[in-house]
């Protein structure tokens, strides 16, 4: 037992000497050589910047809302780099991305060679931003078009050809306010539906025929609401003040936009040629045509 005791005691200094010196990392100069960009933010930036590094090549990209200013005058709002390092551009200073959408920020470590980070601006312009005038409301009616031999056809007409009291809707305005991009990458904001110069909203009715289709076609709330847009397919969701949602697609043609709603065609074989039956059951698409002021 005495031999074992002496052996254990002899091992104690060796075991202690194997422990890491707690001051080793502090005394080491490695941390003083770091030159990373950890966080960065620009005025007008949408979402979080993408920061990557491979060896001595650093890359940063961020999405910039073009409605917030010129790309030649983009202000750095904040930057965090490695401890003990410094950056060539400080918060409050301006960068010019008008050349090739790129700028360079140099990070200089406390001890070591500087490193250049290439910063790329990705321009972003939300189409649903601003005031739009309603110029038309149209329907696409499908009357057994799959059977042209029986007289089947489609019609692309102003909806007031069927529902004349919609006429008051044609001078309305829609103001979309872009608020940002959510975690799913979808644009979002609020919208206001104005009654136009006549101060009246259209009614989706044909009083002469005793037809009221407001429940079907009043898809754009009179009092506005909120919106989201998925840039991958331009699908738009409109939500009114009561939380009711309507789904649409945003289409663009030479600067003119359409907010298009889709319906399920229900063929009434006994009343194929009746216009009120068609507008009640055979509409495939209904859309607002809008132009930006």
Rosetta silent file (secondary structure, phi, psi, omega in degrees, C-alpha in Angstrom):
SEQUENCE: XXXXXXXXXXXXXXXXXXXXXXXXXXXXXXXXXXXXXXXXXXXXXXXXXXXXXXXXXXXXXXXXXXXXXXXXXXXXXXXXXXXXXXXXXXXXXXXXXXXXXXXXXXXXXXXXXXXXXXXXXXXXXXXXXXXXXXXXXXXXXXXXXXXXXXXXXXXXXXXXXXXXXXXXXXXXXXXXXXXXXXXXXXXXXXXXXXXXXXXXXXXXXXXXXXXXXXXXXXXXXXXXXXXXXXXXXXXXXXXXXXXXXXXXXXXXXXXXXXXXXXXXXXXXXXXXXXXXXXXXXXXXXXXXXXXXX
SCORE:     score description
SCORE:     0.000 S_00000001
   1 L     0.000  -34.786  179.633    0.000    0.000    0.000 S_00000001
   2 H   -65.560  -38.375  179.201    2.903    2.399    0.710 S_00000001
   3 H   -61.956  -45.080  178.901    4.280    1.811   -2.769 S_00000001
   4 H   -61.352  -40.457 -179.124    0.853    2.657   -4.328 S_00000001
   5 H   -62.024  -46.656 -178.547    0.611    5.787   -2.134 S_00000001
   6 H   -66.941  -33.132  179.783    4.010    7.045   -3.251 S_00000001
   7 H   -66.159  -43.020  179.317    3.164    6.284   -6.888 S_00000001
   8 H   -63.916  -43.878  179.650   -0.044    8.384   -6.737 S_00000001
   9 H   -63.752  -34.396 -179.216    1.759   11.270   -5.046 S_00000001
  10 H   -69.606  -28.051 -178.497    4.436   11.152   -7.691 S_00000001
  11 H   -80.395  -19.010 -175.664    1.823   11.448  -10.414 S_00000001
  12 H   -58.137  -49.805  179.334    0.171   14.589   -8.969 S_00000001
  13 H   -60.077  -35.242  179.540    2.701   17.122  -10.359 S_00000001
  14 H   -66.367  -41.710 -179.831    2.471   15.412  -13.755 S_00000001
  15 H   -65.338  -40.594 -179.880   -1.350   15.591  -13.762 S_00000001
  16 H   -65.396  -39.567 -177.483   -1.306   19.274  -12.789 S_00000001
  17 H   -68.434  -19.234  179.844    1.196   20.084  -15.480 S_00000001
  18 H   -81.227  -15.190  179.948   -1.132   18.556  -18.108 S_00000001
  19 L   -69.803  144.177 -179.015   -3.914   21.038  -17.314 S_00000001
  20 L   -73.161  134.827  176.245   -4.353   23.940  -19.831 S_00000001
  21 L   -65.306  120.268 -177.688   -3.147   27.303  -18.648 S_00000001
  22 L   -62.496  -18.467  179.882   -6.305   29.446  -18.351 S_00000001
  23 L   -92.055   -0.843 -173.649   -4.343   32.455  -19.594 S_00000001
  24 H   -61.845  -45.985 -178.759   -3.115   30.651  -22.694 S_00000001
  25 H   -65.642  -36.304 -178.614   -5.907   31.873  -25.021 S_00000001
  26 H   -70.531  -42.151 -178.769   -5.617   35.417  -23.715 S_00000001
  27 H   -72.478  -23.459  178.615   -1.864   35.501  -24.029 S_00000001
  28 L   -67.486  151.190 -178.967   -2.077   33.978  -27.520 S_00000001
  29 L   -95.645    3.724 -174.568   -2.138   36.439  -30.392 S_00000001
  30 H   -62.631  -42.682 -176.679   -4.554   34.369  -32.530 S_00000001
  31 H   -65.121  -24.013 -177.488   -7.672   36.261  -31.490 S_00000001
  32 H   -78.493   -6.766 -177.585   -5.948   39.512  -32.424 S_00000001
  33 H  -101.612   -0.742 -177.359   -5.659   38.365  -36.050 S_00000001
  34 L   -70.918  141.910 -175.465   -9.381   37.872  -36.690 S_00000001
  35 L  -144.531   46.787 -179.539  -10.883   40.027  -39.471 S_00000001
  36 L   -93.603  152.634  164.911  -14.479   38.895  -39.949 S_00000001
  37 E   -96.103  118.422 -175.632  -17.604   40.940  -40.520 S_00000001
  38 E   -93.608  -38.605  178.710  -20.088   39.520  -38.047 S_00000001
  39 E  -146.062  150.526  177.307  -23.084   41.790  -38.622 S_00000001
  40 E  -153.989  146.488 -178.986  -23.907   44.609  -41.024 S_00000001
  41 E  -148.234  135.209  177.112  -26.907   46.855  -41.668 S_00000001
  42 E  -117.332  151.037  169.408  -27.627   49.558  -44.252 S_00000001
  43 L   -61.689  135.028 -178.668  -30.386   52.147  -44.382 S_00000001
  44 L    84.088    2.072 -179.616  -33.028   50.799  -46.769 S_00000001
  45 E   -73.460  142.427  175.622  -31.913   47.209  -46.264 S_00000001
  46 E  -110.203  123.655  178.700  -34.541   44.470  -46.450 S_00000001
  47 E    74.350 -163.262 -178.076  -34.011   41.455  -44.246 S_00000001
  48 E   -98.817  138.249  178.806  -30.671   40.202  -42.981 S_00000001
  49 E   -68.428  147.644  176.242  -27.489   40.487  -45.006 S_00000001
  50 E   -93.029  120.904 -176.722  -25.855   37.269  -46.206 S_00000001
  51 E  -119.751  125.185 -179.811  -22.251   37.054  -44.918 S_00000001
  52 E  -141.908  155.827  179.810  -19.857   34.337  -46.064 S_00000001
  53 E  -148.389  135.636  171.410  -16.120   33.722  -46.077 S_00000001
  54 E  -129.540  110.131 -177.171  -13.767   31.233  -47.701 S_00000001
  55 L    62.309 -123.120  178.770  -10.179   31.693  -46.672 S_00000001
  56 L  -100.877   22.259  176.319   -9.262   35.308  -47.298 S_00000001
  57 E  -114.083  114.611 -179.881  -12.249   35.961  -49.560 S_00000001
  58 E  -111.933  140.016 -177.916  -15.208   37.571  -47.841 S_00000001
  59 E  -134.096  137.656  177.334  -18.570   38.264  -49.446 S_00000001
  60 E  -132.355  134.335  173.653  -21.597   40.200  -48.226 S_00000001
  61 E  -134.369  144.194  178.639  -24.878   40.655  -50.060 S_00000001
  62 E  -146.803  153.301  179.872  -27.984   42.523  -48.992 S_00000001
  63 E   -93.610  132.213 -175.482  -31.320   43.476  -50.513 S_00000001
  64 E  -118.923  128.142  179.094  -31.955   47.212  -50.892 S_00000001
  65 E   -78.117  110.181 -175.361  -35.387   48.814  -51.220 S_00000001
  66 H   -63.773  -19.745  178.821  -35.081   51.182  -54.183 S_00000001
  67 H   -74.855   -9.849 -176.524  -37.952   53.297  -52.875 S_00000001
  68 H   -93.984   -3.287  178.940  -35.772   54.306  -49.919 S_00000001
  69 L   153.735 -175.617 -178.850  -33.099   56.158  -51.890 S_00000001
  70 L   -89.693  144.535 -178.965  -30.449   56.071  -54.593 S_00000001
  71 L   -71.882  -11.621  176.668  -27.953   53.218  -54.800 S_00000001
  72 L   -83.074   -3.638 -173.739  -25.211   55.817  -55.202 S_00000001
  73 L  -143.722   63.954 -176.246  -25.907   57.104  -51.708 S_00000001
  74 E  -102.050  123.133 -175.775  -26.425   54.158  -49.350 S_00000001
  75 E   -90.194  131.718  173.610  -25.682   54.817  -45.693 S_00000001
  76 E   -76.106  118.207 -177.815  -24.066   52.183  -43.495 S_00000001
  77 E   -86.991  -31.108 -178.945  -26.282   51.980  -40.411 S_00000001
  78 E  -170.239  150.911  177.358  -24.182   49.545  -38.393 S_00000001
  79 E  -152.677  138.860  176.316  -21.346   47.050  -38.580 S_00000001
  80 E  -123.888  122.915  178.086  -19.816   44.558  -36.147 S_00000001
  81 E  -118.385  176.503 -177.539  -16.390   43.082  -36.908 S_00000001
  82 L   -55.102  150.318 -178.851  -14.043   40.757  -35.043 S_00000001
  83 L   -58.044  130.809  178.394  -12.891   41.827  -31.604 S_00000001
  84 L    85.232   -3.517 -179.513   -9.979   44.217  -31.790 S_00000001
  85 L   -95.862  171.318  176.371  -10.376   44.880  -35.532 S_00000001
  86 E  -133.883  158.202 -178.529  -11.358   48.073  -37.360 S_00000001
  87 E  -119.488  151.024 -177.084  -13.310   48.716  -40.574 S_00000001
  88 L   -74.541  -18.821  177.637  -12.644   51.135  -43.406 S_00000001
  89 L  -122.500  133.631 -177.301  -16.264   52.329  -43.367 S_00000001
  90 L  -111.308  156.810  176.686  -18.016   53.431  -40.193 S_00000001
  91 L   -53.001  136.058 -177.739  -21.733   53.789  -39.382 S_00000001
  92 L    99.102  -18.552  178.117  -23.085   56.988  -40.858 S_00000001
  93 L   -84.400  160.567 -172.339  -20.764   56.929  -43.854 S_00000001
  94 E  -110.189  140.928  174.371  -22.061   56.512  -47.408 S_00000001
  95 E  -116.514  150.363 -177.915  -21.208   53.893  -50.036 S_00000001
  96 L  -112.609  109.837 -178.837  -21.755   54.193  -53.793 S_00000001
  97 L  -102.674   14.883 -172.667  -23.123   51.031  -55.454 S_00000001
  98 L   -73.538  -17.143 -179.293  -23.984   52.715  -58.777 S_00000001
  99 L   -69.917  -79.298 -179.061  -21.075   51.151  -60.671 S_00000001
 100 L  -125.806   26.337 -178.777  -21.591   47.391  -60.625 S_00000001
 101 L    66.621   19.348 -178.755  -23.736   47.120  -57.472 S_00000001
 102 E  -129.586  149.292  173.255  -20.567   46.370  -55.501 S_00000001
 103 E  -140.947  170.294 -179.238  -18.427   48.129  -52.926 S_00000001
 104 E  -124.990  133.939  171.916  -15.508   47.077  -50.736 S_00000001
 105 E  -119.239  128.391 -178.502  -15.125   47.244  -46.966 S_00000001
 106 E  -101.453  130.061  175.983  -11.689   46.491  -45.532 S_00000001
 107 E  -107.522  124.250  179.602  -11.345   44.902  -42.102 S_00000001
 108 E  -109.476  118.814 -179.494   -8.004   45.406  -40.387 S_00000001
 109 L   -74.087  169.043  177.751   -7.233   43.067  -37.464 S_00000001
 110 L   -63.799  -30.108  179.278   -5.362   44.169  -34.373 S_00000001
 111 L  -148.485  109.543 -179.886   -2.351   42.251  -35.584 S_00000001
 112 L   140.652 -176.446 -176.419   -2.071   40.970  -39.153 S_00000001
 113 L   -80.149  142.554  175.722   -2.893   41.718  -42.756 S_00000001
 114 L   -65.439  161.540  178.447   -6.119   43.580  -43.709 S_00000001
 115 E  -135.594  133.895  178.428   -8.831   41.741  -45.604 S_00000001
 116 E   -89.594  133.865  174.643  -11.221   43.120  -48.219 S_00000001
 117 E  -110.710  124.043  177.626  -14.900   42.187  -48.064 S_00000001
 118 E   -85.130  123.161 -178.381  -16.863   42.544  -51.298 S_00000001
 119 E  -108.648  122.266 -179.046  -20.334   43.961  -50.578 S_00000001
 120 E  -110.383  129.884  175.194  -23.032   43.414  -53.198 S_00000001
 121 E   -94.029  127.408  176.103  -26.286   45.369  -53.313 S_00000001
 122 E  -105.243  109.869 -175.810  -29.284   43.468  -54.677 S_00000001
 123 E   -68.289  139.622  179.660  -31.858   46.002  -55.900 S_00000001
 124 E  -134.150  128.531  176.199  -35.446   45.405  -54.827 S_00000001
 125 L  -131.343  114.958 -178.582  -38.503   47.296  -56.039 S_00000001
 126 L   -78.274  118.717  179.860  -41.900   46.304  -54.711 S_00000001
 127 L   -63.921  -32.724  178.224  -44.502   46.619  -57.492 S_00000001
 128 L   -89.578   72.899  178.110  -47.282   47.013  -54.931 S_00000001
 129 L  -151.027  113.571 -179.209  -46.071   50.312  -53.558 S_00000001
 130 E   125.363 -171.373 -178.458  -47.774   53.615  -54.255 S_00000001
 131 E  -101.425  131.215 -179.063  -51.126   54.925  -55.446 S_00000001
 132 E  -121.801  141.823  174.363  -52.885   53.174  -58.332 S_00000001
 133 E   -95.777  134.829  174.537  -55.916   54.236  -60.345 S_00000001
 134 E   -78.107  121.288 -178.368  -58.544   51.654  -61.207 S_00000001
 135 E  -109.975  -16.986 -179.916  -59.009   51.815  -64.982 S_00000001
 136 E  -165.675  154.677  170.417  -61.103   48.743  -65.656 S_00000001
 137 E  -129.855  123.848 -171.355  -62.830   45.757  -64.059 S_00000001
 138 E  -130.957  157.266  176.132  -63.062   42.732  -66.299 S_00000001
 139 E  -128.949  147.675  172.994  -64.366   39.179  -66.330 S_00000001
 140 E  -113.811  110.547 -175.620  -63.383   36.126  -68.332 S_00000001
 141 E  -103.745  131.867 -178.549  -66.468   33.998  -68.864 S_00000001
 142 E  -112.933  107.442  179.254  -66.171   30.400  -70.027 S_00000001
 143 E  -105.773   93.990 -177.819  -69.281   29.066  -71.749 S_00000001
 144 L    35.070   51.419 -177.979  -68.456   25.399  -72.478 S_00000001
 145 L   -63.061  -18.549  178.138  -65.382   26.508  -74.452 S_00000001
 146 L   -73.548   -5.244  179.572  -64.270   22.889  -74.534 S_00000001
 147 L  -128.023   68.145  179.816  -67.159   22.275  -76.960 S_00000001
 148 H   -63.092  -24.434 -179.994  -66.818   24.829  -79.770 S_00000001
 149 H   -66.957  -17.983  177.095  -68.832   22.515  -81.994 S_00000001
 150 H  -102.482    9.913 -177.888  -71.830   23.304  -79.768 S_00000001
 151 L    93.938    9.856  179.509  -71.207   27.021  -79.801 S_00000001
 152 L   -64.975  145.954 -176.564  -68.916   27.030  -76.796 S_00000001
 153 E  -163.506  172.915  172.508  -66.765   30.123  -76.376 S_00000001
 154 E  -121.538  156.256  178.840  -65.072   32.477  -73.928 S_00000001
 155 E  -134.811  135.285  176.486  -65.691   36.168  -73.363 S_00000001
 156 E  -117.344  100.874 -170.978  -63.351   38.835  -71.962 S_00000001
 157 E  -133.244  158.063  166.726  -65.580   41.798  -71.094 S_00000001
 158 E   -62.796  139.927 -176.035  -65.919   44.714  -68.693 S_00000001
 159 H   -67.780  -22.753 -179.643  -67.985   43.512  -65.786 S_00000001
 160 H   -70.055  -12.612  172.083  -70.331   46.474  -66.112 S_00000001
 161 H   -64.413  -25.264  179.257  -71.658   44.879  -69.312 S_00000001
 162 L  -102.771  -41.866 -174.766  -73.315   42.402  -66.958 S_00000001
 163 L  -123.371   86.343 -169.772  -73.599   44.395  -63.733 S_00000001
 164 H   -62.889  -24.448 -178.514  -74.073   48.060  -64.697 S_00000001
 165 H   -75.143    0.564  173.774  -74.014   49.429  -61.146 S_00000001
 166 H   -76.233   -6.787 -173.280  -70.311   48.611  -60.940 S_00000001
 167 H   -54.194  -34.350 -177.869  -69.654   51.809  -62.949 S_00000001
 168 H   -66.775  -16.418 -177.997  -68.847   53.818  -59.797 S_00000001
 169 H   -78.054  -17.451 -169.085  -65.875   51.520  -59.116 S_00000001
 170 H   -74.395  -11.684  176.410  -64.050   52.565  -62.275 S_00000001
 171 H  -111.179   14.694 -178.337  -62.601   55.789  -60.874 S_00000001
 172 L   -71.625  165.834  175.445  -61.483   54.306  -57.562 S_00000001
 173 E  -124.929  152.980  173.097  -57.933   54.349  -56.255 S_00000001
 174 E  -129.186  120.712  177.985  -55.905   51.754  -54.355 S_00000001
 175 E  -106.027  114.398  177.381  -52.974   52.910  -52.281 S_00000001
 176 E   -99.045  130.296  175.649  -50.544   50.141  -51.381 S_00000001
 177 E  -114.026  118.597 -179.451  -47.979   50.833  -48.689 S_00000001
 178 E   -82.003  125.621 -176.568  -45.000   48.499  -48.633 S_00000001
 179 E  -106.597  -22.086 -179.398  -43.860   47.731  -45.077 S_00000001
 180 E   152.828 -164.558 -179.629  -41.135   45.119  -45.620 S_00000001
 181 E  -124.308  130.337 -177.327  -40.389   41.441  -46.208 S_00000001
 182 L   -84.203 -177.529 -175.545  -41.341   38.762  -43.686 S_00000001
 183 L   -64.171  -22.013  178.928  -39.378   35.698  -42.597 S_00000001
 184 L   -87.021   -0.355 -179.980  -40.839   33.681  -45.492 S_00000001
 185 L    84.854   13.750 -179.581  -39.501   36.197  -48.017 S_00000001
 186 L   -97.426  137.317  174.679  -42.935   37.618  -48.833 S_00000001
 187 E   -69.213  152.881  177.403  -43.574   41.332  -49.209 S_00000001
 188 E  -151.548  162.975  178.588  -46.271   42.778  -46.964 S_00000001
 189 E   175.073 -160.778  179.564  -47.993   46.018  -46.163 S_00000001
 190 E  -119.822  161.631  174.842  -51.319   47.807  -45.942 S_00000001
 191 E  -140.912  150.659  177.276  -53.723   49.085  -48.574 S_00000001
 192 E  -124.956  130.531 -178.765  -56.461   51.708  -48.708 S_00000001
 193 E  -102.951  109.357 -179.105  -59.313   51.532  -51.187 S_00000001
 194 E   -93.045  150.380 -174.335  -60.486   55.030  -52.147 S_00000001
 195 L   -82.930   -5.184  177.371  -63.897   55.816  -53.643 S_00000001
 196 L    80.586 -172.292 -174.909  -62.552   58.161  -56.341 S_00000001
 197 L   -64.456  -30.753 -178.699  -63.904   61.501  -57.545 S_00000001
 198 L   -81.778   -6.471  177.736  -67.539   60.428  -57.379 S_00000001
 199 L    67.512   17.014 -176.061  -67.168   59.423  -53.728 S_00000001
 200 L  -131.317  147.547  172.692  -68.971   56.138  -54.377 S_00000001
 201 L   -96.315  149.806  177.033  -68.051   52.484  -54.598 S_00000001
 202 L   -71.149  152.716  172.598  -69.521   50.273  -57.271 S_00000001
 203 L  -113.473  133.169 -176.311  -72.171   47.723  -56.476 S_00000001
 204 L   -86.295   70.264 -174.411  -71.944   44.383  -58.222 S_00000001
 205 E  -135.934  159.662  167.378  -75.593   44.371  -59.154 S_00000001
 206 E  -127.813   92.152 -172.975  -77.965   44.448  -62.089 S_00000001
 207 L   -63.553  -33.473 -179.724  -80.991   46.130  -60.596 S_00000001
 208 L   -64.155  -30.550 -179.464  -83.034   45.747  -63.750 S_00000001
 209 L   -98.209   -3.694 -178.422  -82.600   41.963  -63.541 S_00000001
 210 L    69.438   33.344 -176.029  -82.836   41.797  -59.748 S_00000001
 211 E  -110.412  127.688  177.578  -79.320   40.340  -59.506 S_00000001
 212 E  -125.709  111.592 -178.293  -76.992   41.091  -56.571 S_00000001
 213 L  -118.739   29.181  176.877  -73.529   39.504  -56.787 S_00000001
 214 H   -60.214  -35.349 -179.676  -71.679   41.578  -54.206 S_00000001
 215 H   -63.626  -27.408 -178.040  -70.988   38.421  -52.220 S_00000001
 216 H   -89.711  -40.129 -169.863  -69.130   37.000  -55.229 S_00000001
 217 H  -109.520   -8.574  176.220  -67.296   40.028  -56.612 S_00000001
 218 L   -80.962   68.267 -177.381  -66.717   42.395  -53.699 S_00000001
 219 L   -91.635  -17.013  175.628  -63.280   40.847  -53.220 S_00000001
 220 L  -102.725  107.546 -173.501  -61.504   44.186  -52.786 S_00000001
 221 L   -57.725  145.542  178.812  -62.700   45.548  -49.415 S_00000001
 222 L   -67.654  -31.657 -174.518  -64.115   49.054  -49.422 S_00000001
 223 L  -100.927    6.555  178.663  -62.171   50.065  -46.323 S_00000001
 224 L    85.166 -163.233 -177.572  -58.820   48.486  -47.211 S_00000001
 225 E   163.784 -143.385  179.757  -56.757   46.106  -45.118 S_00000001
 226 E  -122.195  162.638 -178.709  -53.409   44.323  -45.329 S_00000001
 227 E  -143.456  154.908  169.003  -51.640   42.436  -48.107 S_00000001
 228 E  -135.783  149.247  177.756  -48.811   39.978  -48.702 S_00000001
 229 E  -133.277  129.347  175.952  -47.147   39.042  -51.995 S_00000001
 230 E   -91.671  112.048 -175.440  -45.118   35.926  -52.747 S_00000001
 231 L   -66.877  -17.957 -177.972  -42.446   36.987  -55.273 S_00000001
 232 L   -70.827  -31.615 -179.851  -41.950   33.424  -56.532 S_00000001
 233 L  -134.263    4.359  179.543  -45.397   33.263  -58.148 S_00000001
 234 L    61.512   22.824  173.988  -46.798   36.793  -57.565 S_00000001
 235 E   -72.416  140.585 -176.544  -49.670   35.401  -55.523 S_00000001
 236 E  -124.950  136.787  174.447  -51.294   38.072  -53.377 S_00000001
 237 E  -116.267  124.227  177.512  -53.391   37.683  -50.248 S_00000001
 238 E  -106.186  132.026 -179.048  -55.707   40.526  -49.244 S_00000001
 239 E  -124.887  126.750 -179.585  -57.051   40.623  -45.697 S_00000001
 240 E   -85.566 -178.638 -176.165  -59.822   42.969  -44.575 S_00000001
 241 L   -65.662  -18.006  178.557  -60.319   44.500  -41.147 S_00000001
 242 L   -96.021    3.010  177.692  -62.348   41.496  -39.976 S_00000001
 243 L    89.378    5.395  177.765  -59.640   39.009  -40.906 S_00000001
 244 L   -77.842  136.969 -176.120  -61.344   37.714  -44.061 S_00000001
 245 E  -115.738  148.640  173.241  -58.855   36.830  -46.810 S_00000001
 246 E  -132.096  137.560 -179.238  -59.020   36.747  -50.586 S_00000001
 247 E  -103.054  138.863 -178.787  -56.349   35.231  -52.820 S_00000001
 248 E  -145.468  179.281  174.758  -55.312   36.782  -56.113 S_00000001
 249 E  -128.903  136.426  176.907  -52.414   36.972  -58.580 S_00000001
 250 E   -93.420  121.999  179.618  -50.598   40.155  -59.567 S_00000001
 251 E  -116.936  148.082  179.423  -49.995   40.376  -63.323 S_00000001
 252 E  -129.586  138.276  178.271  -48.057   43.060  -65.204 S_00000001
 253 E  -145.162  103.513  178.199  -48.268   44.086  -68.840 S_00000001
 254 L    54.550   45.481  176.035  -46.282   47.115  -70.075 S_00000001
 255 L    86.097   -8.126  175.428  -46.558   48.955  -66.787 S_00000001
 256 E   -99.860  135.340 -177.148  -50.230   48.152  -66.268 S_00000001
 257 E  -110.472  153.052  173.728  -51.066   45.777  -63.452 S_00000001
 258 E  -129.024  133.906  171.578  -53.965   43.438  -62.894 S_00000001
 259 E  -102.665  104.937 -168.544  -55.103   41.985  -59.581 S_00000001
 260 E  -108.985  130.572  177.880  -56.784   38.811  -60.786 S_00000001
 261 E  -108.242  143.627 -177.228  -59.099   36.534  -58.828 S_00000001
 262 E  -112.319  143.053  179.914  -59.951   33.015  -59.982 S_00000001
 263 L  -126.522  161.719  173.775  -63.305   31.227  -59.722 S_00000001
 264 L   -90.325  124.446  179.761  -64.601   27.740  -60.344 S_00000001
 265 L   -75.164  127.631  176.304  -66.799   27.567  -63.432 S_00000001
 266 L  -116.338  105.758 -175.645  -70.180   25.957  -62.752 S_00000001
 267 L   -77.349  126.870  174.219  -71.869   25.113  -66.030 S_00000001
 268 L  -104.879   96.378 -173.576  -75.653   25.443  -66.104 S_00000001
 269 L   -64.750  -20.673 -179.612  -76.549   23.345  -69.123 S_00000001
 270 L   -85.263  -15.707 -176.830  -80.157   24.523  -69.052 S_00000001
 271 L  -136.379   46.069 -174.379  -79.238   28.225  -69.199 S_00000001
 272 L   -60.119  -34.286 -169.582  -76.000   28.342  -71.182 S_00000001
 273 L  -102.763    5.604  177.865  -76.822   31.494  -73.093 S_00000001
 274 L   -84.032  121.654 -173.458  -78.361   33.554  -70.305 S_00000001
 275 H   -63.860  -35.000  179.541  -75.983   36.410  -69.435 S_00000001
 276 H   -71.024  -33.601  174.388  -77.021   36.565  -65.775 S_00000001
 277 H   -67.188  -39.771 -179.991  -76.422   32.847  -65.414 S_00000001
 278 H   -62.911  -48.227 -177.416  -73.047   33.269  -67.044 S_00000001
 279 H   -72.219  -23.267  178.246  -71.897   36.067  -64.752 S_00000001
 280 H   -79.668  -36.541 -169.631  -73.294   34.235  -61.754 S_00000001
 281 H  -126.703  -19.559 -168.870  -71.747   30.818  -62.449 S_00000001
 282 L  -111.125   14.495  176.597  -69.413   30.735  -65.446 S_00000001
 283 E   -75.388  128.915  175.829  -66.785   33.337  -64.604 S_00000001
 284 E   -93.427  -43.193  179.225  -63.261   31.903  -64.672 S_00000001
 285 E  -135.358  147.672  170.649  -61.392   35.122  -63.823 S_00000001
 286 E  -135.754  133.519 -176.512  -62.290   38.561  -62.496 S_00000001
 287 E  -146.621  150.990  170.666  -59.662   41.291  -62.243 S_00000001
 288 E   -93.209  130.760  171.617  -59.008   44.927  -61.447 S_00000001
 289 E   -97.891  124.402 -175.458  -56.844   46.739  -63.985 S_00000001
 290 E  -130.859  147.498  177.705  -54.768   49.380  -62.210 S_00000001
 291 E  -128.856  138.394 -177.822  -52.191   51.946  -63.277 S_00000001
 292 E   -74.493  137.772  177.397  -49.720   53.699  -61.009 S_00000001
 293 L   -67.053    0.000    0.000  -50.093   57.442  -60.646 S_00000001
